[in-house]
């Protein structure tokens, strides 16, 4: 994030997807949504779909780490609790989201997902990194912070 501690960041709410302005210095102070009043950071991945994806990927100013997965995929199911553990460690400086490739084939196609699980790191609407294969939480956190 290229910002000072007082510059407001735009953060998408994981509940109502409203865009909130939050000073960078207040990210770790449990800010809440101005519209729905729920917490902006919940420490778990946010289920994303075609209606909510762009608010988090394009309009929110913190990086978005997306796990593209499917319910029939064994490695995806194995990695799911690890991705949740990673969310607890990476928020509030990064949002974690999950996209079910079976329910959202257009999003999977948009990111040219060929194997799952695949994690895509997005900043300012652009893909900046990609990693395929199941990983433990510690490796997810280490990879995402690079």
CSV table of C-alpha atoms in Angstrom, one decimal:
chain,number,residue,atom,x,y,z
A,1,UNK,CA,0.0,0.0,0.0
A,2,UNK,CA,1.4,3.3,-1.0
A,3,UNK,CA,-0.1,5.6,1.6
A,4,UNK,CA,0.7,7.4,4.8
A,5,UNK,CA,-1.0,6.4,8.0
A,6,UNK,CA,-3.5,9.3,7.7
A,7,UNK,CA,-4.6,8.9,4.1
A,8,UNK,CA,-8.0,7.2,3.9
A,9,UNK,CA,-8.2,3.9,2.1
A,10,UNK,CA,-11.3,2.7,0.4
A,11,UNK,CA,-12.3,-0.7,1.9
A,12,UNK,CA,-15.2,-2.9,0.6
A,13,UNK,CA,-17.4,-4.3,3.4
A,14,UNK,CA,-17.5,-8.1,3.4
A,15,UNK,CA,-21.2,-8.0,4.4
A,16,UNK,CA,-22.9,-5.4,2.2
A,17,UNK,CA,-20.0,-4.6,-0.2
A,18,UNK,CA,-20.3,-0.8,0.4
A,19,UNK,CA,-17.1,1.1,0.0
A,20,UNK,CA,-15.8,2.7,3.2
A,21,UNK,CA,-13.1,5.3,3.7
A,22,UNK,CA,-10.8,4.3,6.5
A,23,UNK,CA,-7.5,6.0,7.6
A,24,UNK,CA,-4.7,3.6,7.1
A,25,UNK,CA,-3.7,4.1,10.8
A,26,UNK,CA,-7.1,2.8,11.9
A,27,UNK,CA,-7.1,-0.5,9.9
A,28,UNK,CA,-6.1,-2.5,13.0
A,29,UNK,CA,-8.7,-0.8,15.2
A,30,UNK,CA,-11.7,-2.9,14.1
A,31,UNK,CA,-13.4,-0.3,11.9
A,32,UNK,CA,-17.0,-0.9,11.0
A,33,UNK,CA,-19.0,-0.3,7.8
A,34,UNK,CA,-20.8,3.1,7.6
A,35,UNK,CA,-23.8,1.4,5.8
A,36,UNK,CA,-24.5,-1.9,7.6
A,37,UNK,CA,-22.4,-1.2,10.8
A,38,UNK,CA,-20.8,-4.7,10.8
A,39,UNK,CA,-17.0,-5.2,11.1
A,40,UNK,CA,-15.0,-4.5,8.0
A,41,UNK,CA,-12.5,-7.2,8.9
A,42,UNK,CA,-13.8,-10.6,10.2
A,43,UNK,CA,-10.7,-12.7,10.0
A,44,UNK,CA,-12.2,-15.2,7.6
A,45,UNK,CA,-12.3,-15.4,3.8
A,46,UNK,CA,-15.2,-13.7,2.1
A,47,UNK,CA,-17.2,-15.7,-0.5
A,48,UNK,CA,-17.1,-13.7,-3.7
A,49,UNK,CA,-19.3,-13.9,-6.8
A,50,UNK,CA,-19.7,-12.0,-10.0
A,51,UNK,CA,-21.9,-9.4,-8.2
A,52,UNK,CA,-19.5,-8.7,-5.4
A,53,UNK,CA,-16.0,-9.4,-6.8
A,54,UNK,CA,-15.3,-6.0,-8.4
A,55,UNK,CA,-16.0,-4.1,-5.2
A,56,UNK,CA,-13.2,-6.0,-3.5
A,57,UNK,CA,-10.8,-6.4,-6.4
A,58,UNK,CA,-11.2,-3.1,-8.2
A,59,UNK,CA,-12.6,-0.5,-5.8
A,60,UNK,CA,-11.0,-1.6,-2.5
A,61,UNK,CA,-7.5,-0.3,-1.9
A,62,UNK,CA,-6.1,-3.2,0.1
A,63,UNK,CA,-4.7,-6.3,-1.8
A,64,UNK,CA,-7.2,-9.1,-2.4
A,65,UNK,CA,-6.0,-12.7,-2.2
A,66,UNK,CA,-8.5,-15.0,-4.0
A,67,UNK,CA,-8.7,-18.8,-3.6
A,68,UNK,CA,-10.3,-20.2,-6.8
A,69,UNK,CA,-11.7,-23.6,-5.7
A,70,UNK,CA,-14.4,-26.2,-6.2
A,71,UNK,CA,-16.4,-28.4,-3.8
A,72,UNK,CA,-15.4,-31.7,-5.6
A,73,UNK,CA,-11.6,-30.9,-5.4
A,74,UNK,CA,-9.8,-32.8,-2.6
A,75,UNK,CA,-6.8,-30.4,-2.4
A,76,UNK,CA,-9.2,-27.5,-2.4
A,77,UNK,CA,-11.0,-28.9,0.6
A,78,UNK,CA,-7.7,-29.7,2.3
A,79,UNK,CA,-6.5,-26.2,1.9
A,80,UNK,CA,-9.8,-24.4,2.9
A,81,UNK,CA,-9.1,-24.4,6.7
A,82,UNK,CA,-5.5,-23.3,6.0
A,83,UNK,CA,-6.8,-20.4,3.9
A,84,UNK,CA,-9.1,-19.4,6.8
A,85,UNK,CA,-6.1,-19.5,9.2
A,86,UNK,CA,-4.2,-17.3,6.8
A,87,UNK,CA,-7.1,-14.8,6.7
A,88,UNK,CA,-6.8,-14.4,10.5
A,89,UNK,CA,-3.1,-13.5,10.1
A,90,UNK,CA,-3.3,-11.3,6.9
A,91,UNK,CA,-6.3,-9.1,7.7
A,92,UNK,CA,-6.7,-6.1,8.0
A,93,UNK,CA,-3.9,-5.4,5.5
A,94,UNK,CA,-5.1,-7.8,2.9
A,95,UNK,CA,-8.6,-9.2,2.2
A,96,UNK,CA,-9.0,-12.9,1.5
A,97,UNK,CA,-11.8,-14.1,-0.8
A,98,UNK,CA,-13.0,-17.4,-2.2
A,99,UNK,CA,-14.5,-18.0,-5.6
A,100,UNK,CA,-16.3,-21.3,-6.3
A,101,UNK,CA,-15.3,-22.0,-9.9
A,102,UNK,CA,-18.3,-24.2,-10.4
A,103,UNK,CA,-20.8,-21.5,-9.3
A,104,UNK,CA,-18.8,-18.7,-11.0
A,105,UNK,CA,-17.3,-20.0,-14.3
A,106,UNK,CA,-17.1,-16.5,-15.7
A,107,UNK,CA,-14.8,-15.3,-13.0
A,108,UNK,CA,-12.7,-18.5,-13.4
A,109,UNK,CA,-12.5,-17.8,-17.1
A,110,UNK,CA,-11.7,-14.1,-16.6
A,111,UNK,CA,-8.6,-15.2,-14.6
A,112,UNK,CA,-7.8,-18.1,-16.9
A,113,UNK,CA,-8.0,-20.6,-14.1
A,114,UNK,CA,-6.8,-24.0,-15.4
A,115,UNK,CA,-6.1,-25.9,-12.2
A,116,UNK,CA,-7.5,-25.6,-8.6
A,117,UNK,CA,-6.8,-24.6,-6.0
A,118,UNK,CA,-5.2,-21.5,-7.5
A,119,UNK,CA,-4.6,-18.3,-5.5
A,120,UNK,CA,-4.5,-15.0,-7.3
A,121,UNK,CA,-3.2,-11.9,-5.6
A,122,UNK,CA,-4.9,-8.7,-6.9
A,123,UNK,CA,-3.9,-5.1,-6.2
A,124,UNK,CA,-5.8,-2.1,-7.8
A,125,UNK,CA,-7.7,-4.5,-10.0
A,126,UNK,CA,-4.6,-6.1,-11.5
A,127,UNK,CA,-3.2,-9.6,-10.9
A,128,UNK,CA,0.2,-9.3,-9.3
A,129,UNK,CA,0.9,-12.9,-8.4
A,130,UNK,CA,-0.4,-16.4,-8.8
A,131,UNK,CA,0.2,-19.7,-7.1
A,132,UNK,CA,-1.4,-23.1,-7.8
A,133,UNK,CA,-1.6,-26.0,-5.4
A,134,UNK,CA,-2.6,-26.6,-1.8
A,135,UNK,CA,-0.5,-24.9,0.8
A,136,UNK,CA,-0.4,-24.8,4.6
A,137,UNK,CA,-1.4,-21.5,6.3
A,138,UNK,CA,2.2,-20.5,7.0
A,139,UNK,CA,3.2,-20.8,3.4
A,140,UNK,CA,0.1,-18.9,2.2
A,141,UNK,CA,1.0,-16.0,4.6
A,142,UNK,CA,4.7,-16.1,3.6
A,143,UNK,CA,3.8,-16.1,-0.2
A,144,UNK,CA,1.2,-13.4,0.1
A,145,UNK,CA,3.4,-11.0,2.1
A,146,UNK,CA,6.2,-11.2,-0.6
